[in-house]
mmCIF file of C-alpha atoms and ligand atoms in Angstrom:
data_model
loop_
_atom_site.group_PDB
_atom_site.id
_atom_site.type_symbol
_atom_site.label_atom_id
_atom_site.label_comp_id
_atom_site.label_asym_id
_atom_site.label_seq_id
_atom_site.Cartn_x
_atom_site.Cartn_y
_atom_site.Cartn_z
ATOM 1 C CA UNK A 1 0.000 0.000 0.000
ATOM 2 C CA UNK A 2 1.296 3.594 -0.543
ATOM 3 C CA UNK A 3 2.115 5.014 2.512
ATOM 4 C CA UNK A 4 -0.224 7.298 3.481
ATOM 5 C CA UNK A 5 1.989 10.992 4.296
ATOM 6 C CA UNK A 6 -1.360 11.584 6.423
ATOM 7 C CA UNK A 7 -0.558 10.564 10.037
ATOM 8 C CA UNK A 8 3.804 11.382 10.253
ATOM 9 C CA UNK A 9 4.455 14.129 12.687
ATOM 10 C CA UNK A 10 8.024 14.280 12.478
ATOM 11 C CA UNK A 11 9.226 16.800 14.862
ATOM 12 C CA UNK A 12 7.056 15.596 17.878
ATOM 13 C CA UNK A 13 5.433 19.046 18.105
ATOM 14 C CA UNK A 14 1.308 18.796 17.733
ATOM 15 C CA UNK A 15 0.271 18.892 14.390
ATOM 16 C CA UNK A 16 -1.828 22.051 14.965
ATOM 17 C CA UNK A 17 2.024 23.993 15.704
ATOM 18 C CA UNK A 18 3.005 22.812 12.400
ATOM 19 C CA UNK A 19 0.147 24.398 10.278
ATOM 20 C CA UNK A 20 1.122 27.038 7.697
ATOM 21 C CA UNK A 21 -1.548 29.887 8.591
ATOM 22 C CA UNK A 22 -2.675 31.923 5.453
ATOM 23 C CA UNK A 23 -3.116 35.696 6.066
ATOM 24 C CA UNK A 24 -6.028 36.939 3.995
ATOM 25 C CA UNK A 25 -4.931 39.657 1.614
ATOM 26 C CA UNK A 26 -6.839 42.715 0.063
ATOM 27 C CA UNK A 27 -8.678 41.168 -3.366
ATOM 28 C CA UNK A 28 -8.419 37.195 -2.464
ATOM 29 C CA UNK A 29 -11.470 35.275 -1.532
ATOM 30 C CA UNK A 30 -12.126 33.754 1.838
ATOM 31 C CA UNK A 31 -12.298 30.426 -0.180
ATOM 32 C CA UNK A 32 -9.351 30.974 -1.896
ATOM 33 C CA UNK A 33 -7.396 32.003 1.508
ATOM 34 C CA UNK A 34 -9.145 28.260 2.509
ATOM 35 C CA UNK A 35 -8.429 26.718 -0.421
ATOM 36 C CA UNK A 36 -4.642 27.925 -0.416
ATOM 37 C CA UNK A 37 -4.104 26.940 3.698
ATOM 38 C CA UNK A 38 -5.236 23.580 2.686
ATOM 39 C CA UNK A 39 -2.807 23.222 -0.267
ATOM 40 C CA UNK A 40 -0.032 24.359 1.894
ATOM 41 C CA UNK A 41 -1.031 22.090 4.228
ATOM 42 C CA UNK A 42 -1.717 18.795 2.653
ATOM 43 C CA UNK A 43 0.843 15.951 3.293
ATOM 44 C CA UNK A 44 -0.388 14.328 -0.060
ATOM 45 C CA UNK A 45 0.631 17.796 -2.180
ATOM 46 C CA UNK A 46 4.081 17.568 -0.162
ATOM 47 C CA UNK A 47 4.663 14.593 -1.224
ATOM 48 C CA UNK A 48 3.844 14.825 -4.835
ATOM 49 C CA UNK A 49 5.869 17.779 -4.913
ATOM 50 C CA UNK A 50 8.595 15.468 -3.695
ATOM 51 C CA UNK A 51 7.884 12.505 -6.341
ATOM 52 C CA UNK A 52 7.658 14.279 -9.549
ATOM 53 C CA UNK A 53 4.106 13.805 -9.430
ATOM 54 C CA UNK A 54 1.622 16.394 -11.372
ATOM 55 C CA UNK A 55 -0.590 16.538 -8.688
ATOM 56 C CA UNK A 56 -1.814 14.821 -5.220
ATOM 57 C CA UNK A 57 -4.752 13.007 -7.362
ATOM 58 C CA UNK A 58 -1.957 10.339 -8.146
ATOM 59 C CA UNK A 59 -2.291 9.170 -5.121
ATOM 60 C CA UNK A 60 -5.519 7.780 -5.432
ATOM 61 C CA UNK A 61 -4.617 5.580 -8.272
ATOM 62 C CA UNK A 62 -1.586 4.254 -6.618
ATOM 63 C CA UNK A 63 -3.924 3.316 -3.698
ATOM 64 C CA UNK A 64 -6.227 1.733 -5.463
ATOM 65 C CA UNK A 65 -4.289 0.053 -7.899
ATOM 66 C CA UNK A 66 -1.910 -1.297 -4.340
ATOM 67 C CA UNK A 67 -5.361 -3.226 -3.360
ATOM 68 C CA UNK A 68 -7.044 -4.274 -7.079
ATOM 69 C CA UNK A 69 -3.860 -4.647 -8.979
ATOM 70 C CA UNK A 70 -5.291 -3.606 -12.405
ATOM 71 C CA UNK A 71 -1.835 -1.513 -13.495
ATOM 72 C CA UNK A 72 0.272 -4.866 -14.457
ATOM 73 C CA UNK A 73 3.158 -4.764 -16.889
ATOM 74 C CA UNK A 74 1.639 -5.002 -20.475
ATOM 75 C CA UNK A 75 -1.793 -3.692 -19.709
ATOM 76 C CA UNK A 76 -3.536 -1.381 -22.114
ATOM 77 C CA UNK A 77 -4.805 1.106 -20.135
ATOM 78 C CA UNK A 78 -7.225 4.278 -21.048
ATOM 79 C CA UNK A 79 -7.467 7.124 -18.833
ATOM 80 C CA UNK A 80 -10.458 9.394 -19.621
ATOM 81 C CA UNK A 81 -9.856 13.378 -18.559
ATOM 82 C CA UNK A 82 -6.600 12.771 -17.555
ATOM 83 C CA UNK A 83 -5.166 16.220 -17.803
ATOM 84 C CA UNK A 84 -2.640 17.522 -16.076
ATOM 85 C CA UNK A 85 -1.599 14.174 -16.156
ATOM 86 C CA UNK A 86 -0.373 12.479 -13.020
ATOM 87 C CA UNK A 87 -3.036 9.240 -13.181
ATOM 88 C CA UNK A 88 -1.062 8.978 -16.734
ATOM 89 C CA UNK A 89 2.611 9.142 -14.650
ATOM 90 C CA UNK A 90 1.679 6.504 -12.425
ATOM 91 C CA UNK A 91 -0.075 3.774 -15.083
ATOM 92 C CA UNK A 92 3.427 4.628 -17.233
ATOM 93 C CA UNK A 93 5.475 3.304 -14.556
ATOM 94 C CA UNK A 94 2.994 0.488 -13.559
ATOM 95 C CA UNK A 95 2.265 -1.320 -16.920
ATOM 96 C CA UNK A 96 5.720 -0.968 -18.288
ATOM 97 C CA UNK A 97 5.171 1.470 -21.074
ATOM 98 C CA UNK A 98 8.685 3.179 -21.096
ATOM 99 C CA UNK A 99 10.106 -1.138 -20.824
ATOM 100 C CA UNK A 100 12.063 -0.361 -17.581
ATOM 101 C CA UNK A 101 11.167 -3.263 -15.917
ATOM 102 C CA UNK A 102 13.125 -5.816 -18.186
ATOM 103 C CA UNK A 103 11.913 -8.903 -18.925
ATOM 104 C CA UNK A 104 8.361 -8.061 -18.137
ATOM 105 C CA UNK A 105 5.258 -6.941 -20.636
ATOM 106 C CA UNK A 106 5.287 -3.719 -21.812
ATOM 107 C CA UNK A 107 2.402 -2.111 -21.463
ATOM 108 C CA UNK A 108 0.274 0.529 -23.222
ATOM 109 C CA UNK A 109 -1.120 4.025 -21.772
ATOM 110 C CA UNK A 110 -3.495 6.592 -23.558
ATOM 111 C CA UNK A 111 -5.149 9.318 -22.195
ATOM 112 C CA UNK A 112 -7.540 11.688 -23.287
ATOM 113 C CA UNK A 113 -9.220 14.922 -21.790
ATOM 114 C CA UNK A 114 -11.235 18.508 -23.109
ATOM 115 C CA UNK A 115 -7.746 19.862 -22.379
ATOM 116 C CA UNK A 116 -4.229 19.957 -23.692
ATOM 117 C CA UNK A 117 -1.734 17.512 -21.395
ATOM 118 C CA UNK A 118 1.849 18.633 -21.174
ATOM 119 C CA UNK A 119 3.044 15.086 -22.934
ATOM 120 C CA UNK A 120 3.916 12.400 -20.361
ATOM 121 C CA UNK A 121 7.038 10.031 -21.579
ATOM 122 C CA UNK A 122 5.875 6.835 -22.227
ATOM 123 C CA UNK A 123 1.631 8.004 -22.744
ATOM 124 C CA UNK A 124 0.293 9.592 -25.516
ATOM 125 C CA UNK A 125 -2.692 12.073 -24.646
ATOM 126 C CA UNK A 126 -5.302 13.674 -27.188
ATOM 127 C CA UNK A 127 -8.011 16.507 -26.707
ATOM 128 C CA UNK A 128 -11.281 14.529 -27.039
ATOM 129 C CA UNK A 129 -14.350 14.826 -25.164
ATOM 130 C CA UNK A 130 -14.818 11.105 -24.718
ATOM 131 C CA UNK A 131 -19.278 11.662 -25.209
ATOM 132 C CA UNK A 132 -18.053 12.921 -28.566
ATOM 133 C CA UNK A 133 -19.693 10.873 -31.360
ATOM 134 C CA UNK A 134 -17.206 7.630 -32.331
ATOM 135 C CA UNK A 135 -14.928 8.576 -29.322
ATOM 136 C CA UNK A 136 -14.822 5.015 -28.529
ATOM 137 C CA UNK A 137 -13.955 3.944 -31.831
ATOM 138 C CA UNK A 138 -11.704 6.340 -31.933
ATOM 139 C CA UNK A 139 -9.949 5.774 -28.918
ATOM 140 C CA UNK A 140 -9.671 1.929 -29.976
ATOM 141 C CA UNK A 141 -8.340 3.135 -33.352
ATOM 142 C CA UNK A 142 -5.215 5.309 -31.208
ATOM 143 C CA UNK A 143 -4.810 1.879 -29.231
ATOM 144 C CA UNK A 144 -4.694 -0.878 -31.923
ATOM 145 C CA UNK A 145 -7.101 -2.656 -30.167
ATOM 146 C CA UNK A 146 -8.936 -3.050 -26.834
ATOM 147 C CA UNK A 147 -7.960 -1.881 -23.460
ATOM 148 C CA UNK A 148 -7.389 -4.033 -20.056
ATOM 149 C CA UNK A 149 -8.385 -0.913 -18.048
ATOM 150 C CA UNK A 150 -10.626 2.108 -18.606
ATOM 151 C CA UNK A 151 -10.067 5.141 -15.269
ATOM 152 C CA UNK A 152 -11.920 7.914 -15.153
ATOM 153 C CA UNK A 153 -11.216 10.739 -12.512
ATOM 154 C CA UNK A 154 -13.229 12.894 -14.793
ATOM 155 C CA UNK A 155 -15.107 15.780 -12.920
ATOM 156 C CA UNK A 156 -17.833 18.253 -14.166
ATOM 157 C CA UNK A 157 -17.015 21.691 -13.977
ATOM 158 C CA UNK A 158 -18.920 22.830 -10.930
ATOM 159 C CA UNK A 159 -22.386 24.981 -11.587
ATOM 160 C CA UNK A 160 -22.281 26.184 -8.137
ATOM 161 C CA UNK A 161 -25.726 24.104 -7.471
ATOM 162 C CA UNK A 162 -25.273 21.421 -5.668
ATOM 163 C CA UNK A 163 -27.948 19.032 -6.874
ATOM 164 C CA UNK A 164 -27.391 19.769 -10.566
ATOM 165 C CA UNK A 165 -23.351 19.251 -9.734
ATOM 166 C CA UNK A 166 -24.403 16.019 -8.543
ATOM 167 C CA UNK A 167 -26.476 14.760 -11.043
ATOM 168 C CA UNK A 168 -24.127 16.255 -13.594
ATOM 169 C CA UNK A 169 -21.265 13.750 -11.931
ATOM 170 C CA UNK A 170 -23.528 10.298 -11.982
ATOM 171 C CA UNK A 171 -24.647 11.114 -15.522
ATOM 172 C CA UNK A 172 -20.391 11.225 -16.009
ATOM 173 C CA UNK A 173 -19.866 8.552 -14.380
ATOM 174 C CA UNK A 174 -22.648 6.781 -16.068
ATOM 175 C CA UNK A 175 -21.260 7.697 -20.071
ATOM 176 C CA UNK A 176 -17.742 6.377 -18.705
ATOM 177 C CA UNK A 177 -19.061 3.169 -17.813
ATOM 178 C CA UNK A 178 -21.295 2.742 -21.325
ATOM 179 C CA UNK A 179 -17.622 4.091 -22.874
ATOM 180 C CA UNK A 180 -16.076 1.198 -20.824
ATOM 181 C CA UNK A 181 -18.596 -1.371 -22.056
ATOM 182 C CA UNK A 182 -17.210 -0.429 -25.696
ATOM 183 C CA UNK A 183 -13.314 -0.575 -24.899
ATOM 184 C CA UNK A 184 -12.623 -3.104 -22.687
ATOM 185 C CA UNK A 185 -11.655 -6.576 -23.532
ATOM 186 C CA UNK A 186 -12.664 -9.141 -21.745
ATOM 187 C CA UNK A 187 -11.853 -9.528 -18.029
ATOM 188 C CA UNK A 188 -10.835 -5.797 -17.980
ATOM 189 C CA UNK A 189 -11.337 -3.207 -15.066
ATOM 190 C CA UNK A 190 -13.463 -0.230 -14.699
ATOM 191 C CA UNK A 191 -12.468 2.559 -12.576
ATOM 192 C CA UNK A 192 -14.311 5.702 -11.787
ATOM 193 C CA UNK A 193 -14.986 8.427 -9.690
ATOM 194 C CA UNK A 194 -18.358 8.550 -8.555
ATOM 195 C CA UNK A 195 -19.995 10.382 -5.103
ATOM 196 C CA UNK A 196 -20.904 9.408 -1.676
ATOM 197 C CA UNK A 197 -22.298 6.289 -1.416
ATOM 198 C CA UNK A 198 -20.514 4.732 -4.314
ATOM 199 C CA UNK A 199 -22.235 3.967 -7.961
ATOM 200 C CA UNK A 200 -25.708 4.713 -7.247
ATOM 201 C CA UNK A 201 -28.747 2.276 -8.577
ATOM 202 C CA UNK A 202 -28.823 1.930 -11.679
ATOM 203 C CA UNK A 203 -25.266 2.366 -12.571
ATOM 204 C CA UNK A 204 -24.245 -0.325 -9.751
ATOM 205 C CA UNK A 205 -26.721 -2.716 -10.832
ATOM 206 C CA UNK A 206 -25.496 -2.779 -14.588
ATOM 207 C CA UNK A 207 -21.629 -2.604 -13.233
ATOM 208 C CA UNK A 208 -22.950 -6.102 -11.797
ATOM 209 C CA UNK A 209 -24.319 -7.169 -14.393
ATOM 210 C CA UNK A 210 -21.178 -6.844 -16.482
ATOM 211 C CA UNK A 211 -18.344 -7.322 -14.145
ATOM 212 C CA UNK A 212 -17.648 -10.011 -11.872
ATOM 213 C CA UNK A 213 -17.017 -7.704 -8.983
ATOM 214 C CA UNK A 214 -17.763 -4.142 -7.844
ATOM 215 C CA UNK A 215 -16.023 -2.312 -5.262
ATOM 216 C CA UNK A 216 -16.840 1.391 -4.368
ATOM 217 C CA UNK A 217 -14.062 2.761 -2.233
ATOM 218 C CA UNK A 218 -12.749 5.671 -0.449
ATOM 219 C CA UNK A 219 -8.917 5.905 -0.631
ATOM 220 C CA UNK A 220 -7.148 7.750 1.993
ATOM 221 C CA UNK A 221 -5.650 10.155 -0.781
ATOM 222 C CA UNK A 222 -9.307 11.388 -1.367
ATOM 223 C CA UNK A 223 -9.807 14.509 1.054
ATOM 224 C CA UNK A 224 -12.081 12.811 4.231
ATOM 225 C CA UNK A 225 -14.242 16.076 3.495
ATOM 226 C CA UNK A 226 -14.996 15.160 -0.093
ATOM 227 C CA UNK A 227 -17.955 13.237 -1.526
ATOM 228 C CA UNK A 228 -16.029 11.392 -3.952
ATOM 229 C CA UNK A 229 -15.119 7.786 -3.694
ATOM 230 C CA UNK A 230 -14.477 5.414 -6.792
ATOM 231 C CA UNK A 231 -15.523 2.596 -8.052
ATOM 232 C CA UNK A 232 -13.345 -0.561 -9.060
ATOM 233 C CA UNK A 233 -15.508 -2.747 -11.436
ATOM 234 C CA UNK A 234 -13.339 -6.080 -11.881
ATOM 235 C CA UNK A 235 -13.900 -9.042 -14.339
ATOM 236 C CA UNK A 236 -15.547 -7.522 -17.926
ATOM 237 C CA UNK A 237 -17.811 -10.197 -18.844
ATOM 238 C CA UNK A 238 -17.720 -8.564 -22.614
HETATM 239 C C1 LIG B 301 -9.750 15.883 -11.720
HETATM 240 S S1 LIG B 301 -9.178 16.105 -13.344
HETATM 241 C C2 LIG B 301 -8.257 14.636 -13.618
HETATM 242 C C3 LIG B 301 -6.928 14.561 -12.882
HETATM 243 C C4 LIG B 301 -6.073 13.420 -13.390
HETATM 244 N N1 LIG B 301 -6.583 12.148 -12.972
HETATM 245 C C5 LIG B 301 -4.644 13.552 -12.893
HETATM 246 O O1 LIG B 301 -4.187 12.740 -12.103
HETATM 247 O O2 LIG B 301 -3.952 14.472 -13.331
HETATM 248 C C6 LIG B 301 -10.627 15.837 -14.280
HETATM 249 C C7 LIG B 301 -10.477 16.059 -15.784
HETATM 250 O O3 LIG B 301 -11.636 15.538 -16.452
HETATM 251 C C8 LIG B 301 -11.731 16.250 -17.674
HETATM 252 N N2 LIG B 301 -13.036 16.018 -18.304
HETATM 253 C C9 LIG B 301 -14.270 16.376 -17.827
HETATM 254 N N3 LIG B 301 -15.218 16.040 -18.722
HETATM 255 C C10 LIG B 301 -14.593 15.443 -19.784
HETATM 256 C C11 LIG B 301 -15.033 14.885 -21.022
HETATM 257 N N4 LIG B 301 -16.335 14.891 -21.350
HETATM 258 N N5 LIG B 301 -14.105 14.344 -21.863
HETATM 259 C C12 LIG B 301 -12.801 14.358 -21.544
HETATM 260 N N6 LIG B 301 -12.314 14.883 -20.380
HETATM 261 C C13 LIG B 301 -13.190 15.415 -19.517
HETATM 262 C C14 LIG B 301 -11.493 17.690 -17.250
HETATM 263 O O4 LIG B 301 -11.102 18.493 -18.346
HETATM 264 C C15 LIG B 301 -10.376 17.528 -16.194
HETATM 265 O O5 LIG B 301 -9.107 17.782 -16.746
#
């Protein structure tokens, strides 16, 4: 399992002593001021910081991939909105793609998101809105094939009302999974984001319909005050 950063207090002093305080300033936001003290404070944006990693969201791959073990050498893997790209830095080193761990598979990683992705050695990554019209036939067409994994920390920009936000994020979630039913090859894994109490209804009826397993987790990279949890659909019946 990744270690988590969360519980190390190094020094011995209480953890409330070793909190950077923000000052608010003339033109920021209360929420930014909030939004900044919890950056500076994070142990998981430390520790990226520290690993070369894009951002702290890698995290929650590692974690889940330590328990499911879906990111083997020579897996194909898809990552849907994977800008800025640190999902994509982790499945590179996982599945091989850069063939560093010799004698093993080497493995393949694509991503694709609305947004440009600073390239990531060893992934290739395209702007494509992955509802688009022959997306998935597209994406198979960039892969040569089928894929072993489809992951999806996709997010909907936020409307600022919370029941359309959430409806907007199962309806996501809900396209990635139809996406996923298009991609993957047989006995592949579904992973996505999805909100508090897992994949709701519907969506975690079908995902048991077509998988062998379903897991909805909460890694302990995800932020304890965040509705998000994922779901790890093993076991594509195709
Ligand atoms: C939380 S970020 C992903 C972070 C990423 N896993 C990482 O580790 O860097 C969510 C991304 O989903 C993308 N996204 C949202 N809707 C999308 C869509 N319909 N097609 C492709 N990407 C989408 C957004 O542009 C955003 O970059």
């Amino acid at each position: 399992m990744a270690k988590s950063p969360g519980g190390k207090n190094t020094s011995g002093r209480g953890q409330r002593d070793l909190k950077v305080k923000v000052k608010t300033a003339r033109g920021r936001k209360l929420s930014s001021t909030r939004w900044l003290q919890r950056q500076l404070n994070d142990p998981y944006v430390k520790r990226a910081q520290a690993d070369g990693y894009r951002g702290r969201a890698a995290y929650k791959i590692l974690e889940l991939d330590d328990k499911y073990r879906f990111l083997v050498p020579g897996a194909r893997v898809v990552d849907l909105g994977c800008a800025p790209g640190g999902w994509l830095q982790v499945a590179v080193k996982r599945v091989n793609a850069l063939g560093e761990k010799s004698g093993k598979a080497i493995g393949t990683v694509l991503g694709v998101d609305l947004q440009e992705v600073e390239p990531v050695a060893g992934s290739e990554a395209h702007v494509l809105d992955f509802m688009a019209v022959d997306a998935d036939q597209q994406v198979k067409d960039w892969l040569g094939g089928k894929a072993d994994v489809v992951m999806s920390d996709m997010a909907a920009a936020s409307s600022g009302h919370k029941q359309t936000d959430h409806l907007r994020i199962i309806s996501l979630c809900e396209a990635a999974a139809y996406f996923a039913f298009d991609v993957l090859d047989e006995g592949g894994t579904f992973v996505a984001k999805v909100l508090a109490g897992g994949a709701e209804g519907d969506l975690q009826k079908l995902l048991k319909q077509k998988f062998t397993k379903v897991a909805n987790v909460k890694p302990p990279a995800s932020r304890s005050d965040s509705s998000e949890k994922f779901v790890v659909a093993t076991g594509y019946r195709g």
